[in-house]
Coordinates of C-alpha atoms in Angstrom, one line a residue:
M1 CA 27.3 -4.2 31.3
T2 CA 27.6 -2.5 27.9
A3 CA 25.6 -4.4 25.3
A4 CA 27.7 -6.5 23.0
S5 CA 28.8 -4.8 19.8
S6 CA 27.2 -5.8 16.5
G7 CA 27.9 -4.7 13.0
P8 CA 31.1 -3.0 11.7
A9 CA 33.0 -0.9 14.2
F10 CA 34.0 2.6 13.1
S11 CA 35.6 5.8 14.3
V12 CA 33.3 8.7 15.0
H13 CA 36.1 11.0 13.9
D14 CA 35.5 9.7 10.4
I15 CA 31.9 8.6 10.3
P16 CA 29.2 10.3 12.5
F17 CA 27.0 8.1 14.6
S18 CA 23.4 8.5 13.5
T19 CA 20.3 6.5 12.4
Y20 CA 18.1 6.3 9.3
G21 CA 15.7 9.3 9.2
S22 CA 17.4 11.5 11.8
W23 CA 18.4 15.1 11.1
F24 CA 21.1 15.0 13.8
D25 CA 24.2 12.9 14.6
I26 CA 26.6 12.4 17.4
S27 CA 30.1 13.4 16.4
P28 CA 33.2 15.4 17.4
V29 CA 33.0 17.1 13.9
V30 CA 31.3 20.4 14.6
A31 CA 32.1 22.4 11.5
E32 CA 34.1 22.1 8.3
K33 CA 37.4 20.4 9.2
T34 CA 36.7 21.3 12.8
Y35 CA 37.0 18.6 15.6
A36 CA 35.9 19.3 19.1
E37 CA 37.4 17.5 22.2
D38 CA 34.0 16.1 23.1
L39 CA 31.2 14.5 21.1
H40 CA 28.3 16.7 20.2
L41 CA 24.7 16.4 19.2
V42 CA 25.0 18.1 15.7
S43 CA 21.8 19.0 13.9
H44 CA 21.5 19.5 10.2
Q45 CA 18.2 21.5 10.3
N46 CA 18.9 25.1 9.0
G47 CA 22.5 24.1 8.3
M48 CA 25.1 22.2 10.3
H49 CA 25.0 23.2 14.0
A50 CA 26.6 21.7 17.0
V51 CA 23.9 22.2 19.6
L52 CA 24.9 20.1 22.7
S53 CA 28.2 18.8 24.0
L54 CA 28.0 15.4 25.7
I55 CA 30.7 15.0 28.3
P56 CA 31.2 11.8 30.5
V57 CA 32.1 12.9 34.0
D58 CA 33.5 11.4 37.2
P59 CA 30.5 11.3 39.5
A60 CA 32.6 12.3 42.5
T61 CA 34.4 15.3 41.1
R62 CA 32.2 16.1 38.1
D63 CA 35.3 16.6 36.1
R64 CA 35.6 15.2 32.6
A65 CA 36.3 11.5 32.7
A66 CA 39.0 9.8 30.6
T67 CA 37.2 7.5 28.1
R68 CA 37.6 6.0 24.7
V69 CA 34.7 6.0 22.2
E70 CA 33.5 2.9 20.5
A71 CA 30.8 2.8 17.8
T72 CA 28.8 0.2 15.9
P73 CA 25.6 0.9 13.9
G74 CA 23.3 0.3 17.0
L75 CA 25.4 1.6 19.9
L76 CA 27.8 4.3 20.8
G77 CA 29.8 4.0 24.0
W78 CA 32.2 6.0 26.1
I79 CA 34.4 3.4 27.9
G80 CA 36.3 4.4 31.0
E81 CA 38.4 2.5 33.5
S82 CA 35.6 2.2 36.0
G83 CA 32.4 2.7 34.1
H84 CA 30.8 3.5 30.8
V85 CA 28.1 5.6 29.1
D86 CA 26.0 4.2 26.3
L87 CA 23.9 6.0 23.6
A88 CA 21.4 4.6 21.1
Y89 CA 18.7 6.0 18.9
E90 CA 15.2 5.2 20.1
S91 CA 13.7 7.0 17.0
P92 CA 15.0 9.5 14.4
D93 CA 14.4 12.4 16.8
T94 CA 15.2 10.7 20.2
V95 CA 18.4 9.2 21.7
R96 CA 18.6 7.4 25.0
L97 CA 21.7 7.5 27.2
R98 CA 22.5 5.3 30.2
G99 CA 25.5 5.1 32.4
R100 CA 27.1 3.1 35.1
S101 CA 29.8 4.5 37.4
L102 CA 30.2 7.5 35.1
G103 CA 27.9 10.5 34.9
I104 CA 27.1 12.7 31.9
S105 CA 27.1 16.5 31.4
V106 CA 24.7 17.8 28.7
L107 CA 25.8 21.4 27.9
A108 CA 24.9 24.0 25.3
A109 CA 27.7 24.1 22.8
A110 CA 27.2 27.9 22.4
H111 CA 28.4 29.8 25.5
T112 CA 26.8 33.1 24.5
L113 CA 23.1 33.9 24.0
T114 CA 22.1 37.0 22.1
P115 CA 18.7 38.1 20.8
F116 CA 19.6 36.4 17.5
S117 CA 22.0 33.5 18.2
G118 CA 22.9 30.9 20.7
T119 CA 21.0 28.5 23.0
Y120 CA 18.6 29.3 25.8
F121 CA 18.2 26.8 28.7
F122 CA 15.4 26.3 31.2
H123 CA 13.4 23.8 33.2
D124 CA 10.0 23.0 31.7
P125 CA 7.6 22.4 34.6
A126 CA 4.9 21.0 32.3
A127 CA 7.1 18.1 31.1
D128 CA 9.4 18.1 34.2
A129 CA 12.3 18.2 31.8
H130 CA 15.2 20.5 30.9
V131 CA 15.0 22.2 27.5
F132 CA 17.6 23.8 25.2
T133 CA 16.2 26.1 22.5
S134 CA 18.6 26.8 19.6
Y135 CA 18.4 29.9 17.4
E136 CA 20.6 28.2 14.8
T137 CA 18.4 25.2 14.2
G138 CA 15.1 26.7 15.2
R139 CA 14.4 23.5 17.3
R140 CA 14.3 22.5 20.9
Y141 CA 16.3 19.8 22.7
R142 CA 14.5 18.3 25.7
V143 CA 16.4 16.2 28.3
S144 CA 14.2 13.9 30.5
V145 CA 15.8 12.1 33.4
L146 CA 14.4 8.5 33.5
S147 CA 16.6 7.3 36.4
G148 CA 19.4 8.7 38.4
S149 CA 19.6 12.2 39.7
I150 CA 20.5 15.7 38.6
A151 CA 23.8 16.5 40.3
A152 CA 24.0 20.0 39.0
T153 CA 22.5 22.5 36.6
A154 CA 24.0 25.7 35.2
G155 CA 22.6 28.7 33.4
D156 CA 18.9 28.0 34.0
Q157 CA 17.1 31.0 32.3
A158 CA 20.5 32.8 31.9
L159 CA 21.0 35.5 29.3
S160 CA 24.3 36.7 27.8
S161 CA 27.4 34.5 28.4
S162 CA 27.0 31.5 30.7
D163 CA 27.5 27.7 30.9
R164 CA 24.1 26.1 30.3
G165 CA 23.1 22.5 31.0
L166 CA 22.8 19.7 33.5
T167 CA 24.9 16.9 34.9
V168 CA 23.2 13.5 35.7
T169 CA 24.7 10.9 38.0
A170 CA 23.6 7.6 39.4
Q171 CA 21.5 6.7 42.4
A172 CA 22.5 3.9 44.8
D173 CA 22.5 1.1 42.2
G174 CA 25.1 3.0 40.2
T175 CA 23.1 3.5 37.0
W176 CA 21.2 6.3 35.4
E177 CA 19.3 6.9 32.2
I178 CA 18.1 10.0 30.2
A179 CA 16.4 10.7 26.9
I180 CA 17.2 13.6 24.6
E181 CA 14.6 14.7 22.0
E182 CA 14.9 17.1 19.1
L183 CA 11.4 18.6 18.7
D184 CA 9.7 21.7 17.3
T185 CA 7.6 23.5 19.9
S186 CA 5.9 21.1 22.2
R187 CA 4.9 17.5 22.8
P188 CA 3.6 15.4 25.7
P189 CA 6.1 14.5 28.4
Y190 CA 8.5 11.8 27.3
A191 CA 7.3 8.3 27.9
S192 CA 8.5 4.9 26.7
S193 CA 8.2 1.3 27.7
A194 CA 11.2 0.2 25.7
T195 CA 14.3 -0.8 27.6
F196 CA 17.7 0.4 26.5
D197 CA 18.7 -3.0 25.4
D198 CA 15.5 -3.4 23.4
I199 CA 16.3 -0.1 21.6
V200 CA 19.8 -1.2 20.7
E201 CA 18.5 -4.5 19.3
S202 CA 15.8 -2.8 17.3
V203 CA 18.3 -0.5 15.6
R204 CA 20.7 -3.3 14.9
G205 CA 17.8 -5.3 13.3
A206 CA 16.8 -2.3 11.2
F207 CA 20.3 -1.8 10.0
A208 CA 20.8 -5.6 9.4
D209 CA 17.7 -5.6 7.2
F210 CA 19.0 -2.7 5.2
V211 CA 22.4 -4.3 4.6
D212 CA 20.8 -7.6 3.6
A213 CA 18.6 -5.6 1.1
V214 CA 21.3 -3.5 -0.5
A215 CA 24.3 -5.8 -0.3
P216 CA 23.0 -9.4 -0.3
W217 CA 26.0 -10.4 -2.5
R218 CA 28.6 -9.3 0.1
S219 CA 31.3 -11.7 1.2
S220 CA 34.8 -11.7 2.7
A221 CA 35.9 -10.5 -0.8
T222 CA 34.0 -7.3 -0.2
P223 CA 35.0 -6.4 3.4
A224 CA 33.8 -2.8 3.3
A225 CA 30.3 -3.5 2.1
E226 CA 28.6 -3.3 5.5
L227 CA 30.3 -0.1 6.5
A228 CA 29.5 1.4 3.1
A229 CA 25.8 0.5 3.8
Y230 CA 26.0 2.1 7.2
V231 CA 27.3 5.4 5.7
L232 CA 24.3 5.4 3.4
W233 CA 21.8 4.3 6.0
S234 CA 22.9 6.7 8.7
A235 CA 23.0 9.7 6.3
T236 CA 19.4 9.3 5.3
V237 CA 17.0 11.9 6.6
R238 CA 13.2 11.9 6.7
P239 CA 11.3 14.6 4.6
A240 CA 11.4 18.0 6.4
G241 CA 11.8 21.6 5.4
L242 CA 12.5 21.9 1.7
V243 CA 13.4 18.2 1.4
T244 CA 10.4 16.6 -0.2
R245 CA 11.3 12.9 0.1
P246 CA 13.5 10.7 2.2
A247 CA 16.9 11.9 1.3
V248 CA 20.4 10.5 1.5
L249 CA 22.6 13.5 2.3
M250 CA 26.1 13.5 0.9
S251 CA 27.2 13.4 4.5
K252 CA 26.1 14.2 8.1
H253 CA 29.4 16.1 8.4
W254 CA 29.5 19.5 6.7
M255 CA 28.6 18.3 3.2
D256 CA 25.0 17.9 4.4
K257 CA 23.2 18.5 1.1
V258 CA 21.9 16.7 -1.9
W259 CA 23.8 17.9 -5.0
S260 CA 22.2 17.4 -8.4
W261 CA 24.5 14.8 -9.7
D262 CA 25.7 13.1 -6.5
H263 CA 22.2 11.8 -5.9
C264 CA 22.4 9.6 -9.0
F265 CA 25.1 7.4 -7.6
N266 CA 23.2 6.8 -4.4
A267 CA 20.1 6.0 -6.4
L268 CA 22.0 3.4 -8.4
A269 CA 23.5 1.7 -5.4
L270 CA 20.1 1.5 -3.7
A271 CA 18.1 0.4 -6.7
P272 CA 18.1 -3.5 -6.4
G273 CA 17.4 -3.7 -2.6
S274 CA 15.6 -0.5 -1.8
P275 CA 13.9 0.6 -5.0
E276 CA 11.5 3.2 -3.5
L277 CA 14.4 5.0 -1.7
A278 CA 16.4 4.8 -4.9
L279 CA 13.7 6.4 -6.9
D280 CA 13.3 9.1 -4.2
Q281 CA 17.0 9.9 -4.6
Y282 CA 16.8 10.1 -8.4
H283 CA 13.7 12.4 -8.4
L284 CA 14.5 14.6 -5.4
P285 CA 16.3 17.4 -7.3
F286 CA 13.7 17.2 -10.1
D287 CA 11.0 18.1 -7.5
R288 CA 12.8 21.5 -7.5
Q289 CA 13.3 21.9 -11.3
D290 CA 12.8 25.5 -12.2
D291 CA 10.7 27.1 -15.0
S292 CA 13.7 26.9 -17.5
G293 CA 14.0 23.2 -16.9
A294 CA 17.2 23.5 -14.9
L295 CA 17.9 21.5 -11.8
P296 CA 19.1 23.2 -8.6
D297 CA 22.7 23.0 -7.7
S298 CA 21.8 21.6 -4.3
V299 CA 18.9 21.0 -2.0
T300 CA 19.0 20.7 1.8
H301 CA 16.7 21.3 4.8
S302 CA 16.3 25.1 4.5
E303 CA 18.1 26.1 1.3
I304 CA 17.9 25.5 -2.4
L305 CA 20.7 26.9 -4.6
Y306 CA 20.2 27.8 -8.3
N307 CA 23.4 29.8 -8.9
F308 CA 25.0 26.8 -10.6
V309 CA 23.8 23.6 -12.1
K310 CA 25.3 20.2 -12.3
P311 CA 26.1 18.1 -15.4
P312 CA 23.3 16.2 -17.2
I313 CA 24.3 12.7 -16.2
H314 CA 20.6 11.9 -15.5
G315 CA 19.9 10.1 -18.8
W316 CA 23.0 7.9 -18.2
A317 CA 21.9 7.3 -14.6
F318 CA 18.2 6.5 -15.4
G319 CA 19.2 4.1 -18.1
H320 CA 21.2 2.1 -15.5
L321 CA 18.7 2.7 -12.8
R322 CA 15.7 1.2 -14.5
R323 CA 17.7 -1.9 -15.4
R324 CA 18.7 -2.3 -11.8
L325 CA 15.2 -2.0 -10.3
P326 CA 13.7 -5.3 -9.3
T327 CA 10.4 -4.3 -10.9
P328 CA 10.3 -2.2 -14.1
P329 CA 8.9 1.3 -13.7
S330 CA 5.3 1.7 -14.5
Q331 CA 4.0 3.7 -17.5
A332 CA 3.1 6.5 -15.1
E333 CA 6.6 6.6 -13.7
L334 CA 8.2 6.5 -17.1
T335 CA 5.9 9.3 -18.2
Q336 CA 7.0 11.5 -15.3
T337 CA 10.7 10.8 -15.8
Y338 CA 10.4 11.4 -19.5
A339 CA 8.8 14.9 -18.9
R340 CA 11.4 15.8 -16.4
L341 CA 14.4 14.6 -18.5
E342 CA 12.9 16.4 -21.5
R343 CA 12.8 19.8 -19.7
W344 CA 16.3 19.2 -18.3
T345 CA 17.6 18.4 -21.8
D346 CA 15.8 21.4 -23.4
F347 CA 17.6 23.6 -20.8
W348 CA 20.9 22.6 -22.2
L349 CA 19.8 22.9 -25.8
T350 CA 18.4 26.4 -25.3
A351 CA 19.7 28.3 -22.3
R352 CA 23.2 26.8 -22.6
R353 CA 23.8 27.0 -26.4
A354 CA 25.1 30.2 -27.8
P355 CA 23.4 31.5 -31.0
D356 CA 24.2 29.2 -33.9
A357 CA 26.1 26.8 -31.7
Q358 CA 25.6 23.1 -31.9
L359 CA 27.1 22.2 -28.6
P360 CA 26.2 23.5 -25.1
H361 CA 28.5 25.1 -22.7
Y362 CA 29.3 25.4 -19.0
Q363 CA 29.4 28.8 -17.3
H364 CA 31.8 27.8 -14.6
G365 CA 33.7 24.7 -13.4
N366 CA 31.0 24.3 -10.7
D367 CA 28.5 23.5 -13.4
S368 CA 30.5 20.4 -14.4
G369 CA 30.8 19.1 -10.8
W370 CA 34.6 19.3 -11.3
D371 CA 34.7 22.8 -9.7
N372 CA 38.4 23.7 -10.1
A373 CA 39.6 21.3 -12.7
T374 CA 42.4 22.6 -14.9
T375 CA 40.1 22.3 -18.0
F376 CA 38.7 25.6 -16.7
D377 CA 42.0 27.4 -16.1
P378 CA 42.1 29.4 -19.4
E379 CA 38.4 30.3 -19.3
R380 CA 35.3 29.3 -17.4
V381 CA 32.6 29.8 -20.1
I382 CA 33.5 26.9 -22.4
V383 CA 32.2 24.1 -24.5
T384 CA 33.6 20.8 -23.2
A385 CA 33.5 17.3 -24.5
D386 CA 32.2 15.7 -21.3
L387 CA 29.1 17.9 -21.4
A388 CA 28.4 17.0 -25.0
A389 CA 28.9 13.3 -24.2
F390 CA 26.5 13.3 -21.3
L391 CA 23.9 15.1 -23.4
V392 CA 24.3 12.5 -26.2
L393 CA 23.5 9.8 -23.7
Q394 CA 20.6 11.7 -22.3
L395 CA 19.2 12.2 -25.8
H396 CA 19.5 8.4 -26.4
E397 CA 17.7 7.7 -23.2
L398 CA 14.9 10.1 -24.1
A399 CA 14.6 8.4 -27.5
A400 CA 14.3 5.0 -25.7
L401 CA 11.6 6.4 -23.3
A402 CA 9.7 8.0 -26.1
T403 CA 9.6 4.7 -28.0
E404 CA 8.3 2.8 -24.9
L405 CA 5.7 5.5 -24.3
G406 CA 4.4 5.3 -27.9
K407 CA 5.9 8.5 -29.2
P408 CA 7.7 7.5 -32.4
D409 CA 8.0 11.0 -33.8
E410 CA 9.6 12.3 -30.6
A411 CA 11.9 9.2 -30.4
H412 CA 13.1 10.0 -34.0
R413 CA 13.7 13.7 -33.1
W414 CA 15.8 12.7 -30.0
T415 CA 17.8 10.2 -32.0
V416 CA 18.6 12.7 -34.7
T417 CA 19.6 15.3 -32.1
A418 CA 21.8 12.8 -30.4
E419 CA 23.5 11.9 -33.7
Q420 CA 24.0 15.6 -34.6
T421 CA 25.4 16.4 -31.2
Q422 CA 27.9 13.5 -31.4
T423 CA 28.9 14.5 -34.9
A424 CA 29.5 18.1 -33.7
L425 CA 31.5 16.8 -30.7
L426 CA 33.9 14.9 -32.9
D427 CA 34.1 17.5 -35.6
Q428 CA 34.7 20.5 -33.2
L429 CA 36.5 19.1 -30.2
W430 CA 38.4 15.9 -31.3
T431 CA 41.9 16.5 -32.5
G432 CA 42.6 13.0 -33.7
D433 CA 44.3 12.2 -30.4
R434 CA 42.3 13.9 -27.6
F435 CA 39.4 16.2 -26.9
V436 CA 39.9 19.9 -26.4
A437 CA 37.7 22.6 -24.8
R438 CA 36.5 25.6 -26.8
S439 CA 35.9 29.2 -25.6
V440 CA 32.4 30.4 -26.2
A441 CA 33.6 34.0 -26.6
T442 CA 36.5 33.5 -28.9
G443 CA 36.3 30.0 -30.3
D444 CA 39.9 29.3 -29.2
T445 CA 40.6 25.8 -28.1
S446 CA 42.6 24.6 -25.1
S447 CA 43.7 21.2 -23.6
S448 CA 44.7 20.2 -20.1
A449 CA 46.0 17.3 -18.1
S450 CA 42.7 16.9 -16.4
L451 CA 40.9 13.5 -16.4
L452 CA 37.7 15.6 -17.2
D453 CA 38.9 15.8 -20.9
L454 CA 38.8 12.0 -21.0
V455 CA 35.3 11.6 -19.5
P456 CA 33.7 11.3 -23.0
I457 CA 34.7 7.6 -22.7
V458 CA 31.3 7.5 -21.0
L459 CA 29.9 7.3 -24.5
G460 CA 31.1 3.7 -24.6
E461 CA 29.6 1.7 -27.5
H462 CA 28.7 5.0 -29.3
L463 CA 32.3 6.0 -29.8
P464 CA 34.3 5.2 -32.9
G465 CA 36.8 2.4 -32.0
E466 CA 39.9 4.5 -32.6
V467 CA 38.5 7.3 -30.4
G468 CA 37.8 4.9 -27.5
S469 CA 41.2 3.3 -27.8
A470 CA 43.0 6.7 -27.7
L471 CA 41.0 7.8 -24.7
A472 CA 41.7 4.5 -22.9
D473 CA 45.5 5.0 -23.5
H474 CA 45.3 8.5 -22.0
I475 CA 43.2 7.2 -19.1
T476 CA 45.9 4.6 -18.3
A477 CA 48.3 7.4 -17.7
H478 CA 46.1 8.7 -14.9
L479 CA 46.2 5.4 -13.0
T480 CA 48.1 5.5 -9.7
P481 CA 48.4 2.5 -7.4
H482 CA 45.2 3.7 -5.8
G483 CA 43.1 4.7 -8.8
L484 CA 42.4 7.5 -11.3
A485 CA 44.0 10.8 -10.5
T486 CA 41.9 13.7 -11.7
E487 CA 45.0 15.5 -12.8
L488 CA 48.1 13.8 -14.2
P489 CA 50.5 13.4 -11.3
T490 CA 53.3 14.7 -13.7
S491 CA 51.3 17.9 -14.4
P492 CA 52.7 21.1 -13.0
H493 CA 49.2 21.9 -11.7
Y494 CA 48.9 18.6 -9.8
L495 CA 48.0 19.2 -6.1
A496 CA 47.8 16.3 -3.6
D497 CA 44.9 17.9 -1.8
G498 CA 43.8 20.0 -4.8
Y499 CA 40.1 19.0 -4.9
W500 CA 39.7 18.2 -8.7
R501 CA 43.3 18.9 -9.5
G502 CA 44.7 15.5 -8.5
P503 CA 42.8 13.6 -5.9
I504 CA 40.8 10.4 -6.8
W505 CA 37.0 10.9 -6.8
A506 CA 34.3 8.2 -6.8
P507 CA 32.0 9.6 -9.5
A508 CA 34.8 10.0 -12.0
T509 CA 35.9 6.4 -11.3
V510 CA 32.4 5.0 -11.9
L511 CA 31.7 7.0 -15.0
V512 CA 35.1 6.2 -16.6
E513 CA 34.9 2.5 -15.5
D514 CA 31.4 2.1 -17.0
G515 CA 32.4 3.8 -20.3
L516 CA 35.5 1.7 -20.7
R517 CA 33.6 -1.5 -20.1
R518 CA 30.9 -0.5 -22.7
A519 CA 33.7 0.5 -25.2
G520 CA 35.2 -3.0 -24.9
H521 CA 38.2 -2.1 -22.7
Q522 CA 37.3 -4.7 -20.0
R523 CA 40.8 -5.3 -18.6
L524 CA 41.4 -1.6 -17.9
A525 CA 37.9 -1.3 -16.4
D526 CA 38.6 -4.3 -14.1
D527 CA 41.9 -2.7 -13.0
I528 CA 40.3 0.6 -12.2
S529 CA 37.5 -1.1 -10.3
A530 CA 39.9 -3.2 -8.3
R531 CA 42.1 -0.3 -7.3
F532 CA 39.2 1.8 -6.2
R533 CA 37.6 -1.0 -4.1
T534 CA 40.9 -1.6 -2.4
L535 CA 41.2 2.1 -1.8
C536 CA 37.9 2.2 0.0
E537 CA 38.6 -1.0 2.0
T538 CA 41.9 0.5 3.2
H539 CA 41.0 4.2 3.6
G540 CA 37.2 4.4 4.0
F541 CA 34.7 6.5 2.2
A542 CA 36.1 10.0 2.1
E543 CA 35.0 12.8 -0.3
N544 CA 38.2 12.2 -2.2
F545 CA 41.6 10.6 -1.8
D546 CA 45.3 11.5 -2.2
A547 CA 46.1 9.9 -5.5
L548 CA 49.6 8.9 -4.5
T549 CA 49.1 7.8 -0.9
G550 CA 45.5 6.9 -0.8
T551 CA 44.8 9.0 2.3
G552 CA 41.2 10.1 2.6
L553 CA 40.7 13.8 2.2
R554 CA 38.0 16.4 3.1
D555 CA 34.7 15.1 4.4
R556 CA 35.4 11.5 5.6
A557 CA 31.9 10.0 5.4
Y558 CA 30.7 10.7 1.9
T559 CA 27.7 8.7 0.6
W560 CA 28.5 8.8 -3.1
T561 CA 31.9 7.2 -2.3
A562 CA 30.1 4.5 -0.3
S563 CA 27.6 4.0 -3.1
S564 CA 30.3 3.8 -5.7
Y565 CA 32.1 1.1 -3.7
L566 CA 28.8 -0.8 -3.5
L567 CA 28.2 -0.5 -7.2
L568 CA 31.7 -1.7 -8.2
A569 CA 31.8 -4.4 -5.5
E570 CA 28.4 -5.8 -6.5
A571 CA 29.4 -5.8 -10.2
H572 CA 32.7 -7.6 -9.4
A573 CA 30.9 -10.2 -7.3
H574 CA 28.5 -10.9 -10.1
R575 CA 31.3 -11.2 -12.6
K576 CA 33.1 -13.7 -10.4
S577 CA 30.0 -15.8 -9.9
R578 CA 29.4 -16.3 -13.6

């Protein structure tokens, strides 16, 4: 019998099946917006690569068997009319599969092998196992038969184009079991004393412990909390390649990187219950800070990109993070963070301020994180109000850190710079009704219908009252039944699936909600929080959402969306309990 399910059920078409620490998942999503007929073992080492297809088969005919797929955090199952196949993670690099009355074909996803691409397949006599070696991932995938029999193999040592793999079926008792390992070059033959059911229960226990740590406040009023926690837990990878710490990827679909502002929201959600992992998320991009002080655009297993940056939300984030940690950071930790934030801030004050300019600028929409927002339609190299606002908050955080570290002169310098930057922001970009952007080349100003122009509400208590109220009025116009549209729905530039030109995004929601709350606009903040929570509870944790229908768009298992839900749900639960 298949083990009883435990934890939230989910569709593998939306959320990949994986486990904490693993660099691979089991999913039909094999590339950006590409769904295969069968589930695949998809590795995220050296990029996203579908390596093996996993096909339940009729043991008599060896044809594909008709099944439905069911998934919970500890167990994935293919359920047929007369049998089933189960899969569970024994460790981050090993899955166990067992079946009854159905067999399994494990085949190379790539049909063609060249001297530079594809997957080679052979029997390893030293381990008495079958091995796939992948050019794309640079790793090996070893299949060991624990019980049952090999009904067929194909493509053993084959070159060029060929089917490659093996089919396993049952012995007389009707069951079989195999292990699949992702490894580097070699390891001893597979051996384990754990039963399949023991493995399932161990994973379920590990996930339950994680949920209890990060969402102890959950209740029937926060019905998506456990699934949000699973999205985070299952997207976490162990240190490997260029990744220096345990890392929560944005997704184990195609958005399998850590971008240098996305990580802040994951750190905040994890902070109370998993503080070490939270601090790892915060610091990971800083481990790759370059000589100018800039953070990389993104970090992943085998690639670090510096061609763009991301906005300096890190002062805002660290201010919240250290208040959420169960134990205050030590002096050594504060000293390290201070030095890193100082270099990141100096980057914006030097490399990103034109001669005689008081405010920094973006060089492209990608630098803002709002890649194609209409704010950047007239020009890309512009001074924007959101950037100045983030920098003001970061300067205030540096001043607070300097004070705690016994650096009064530096604290004074940061405070003065913050005040000067905010004065310049209001003098140069505030029209009396709204903020505008300014061309670095010409000085010409422009406005748009983008929510990005209203993000300076993040200044919260630092804003003059009349400015905060005007921004709140404009923000209200962006509210749809599902949340904050990133472009006014009445704008001629609004696009339902236009990335930052309409859809609802989690980070914009959290930043605006927080700023409104700190500026005294509690009712509007409550409304925004409630709509976004309902959106996630109804439509999941997509990269973004259609602002008018709520439908999840793009990558459907995005961790900063799950983290944003957890942040807003936790805050709401605490407000209700007061």
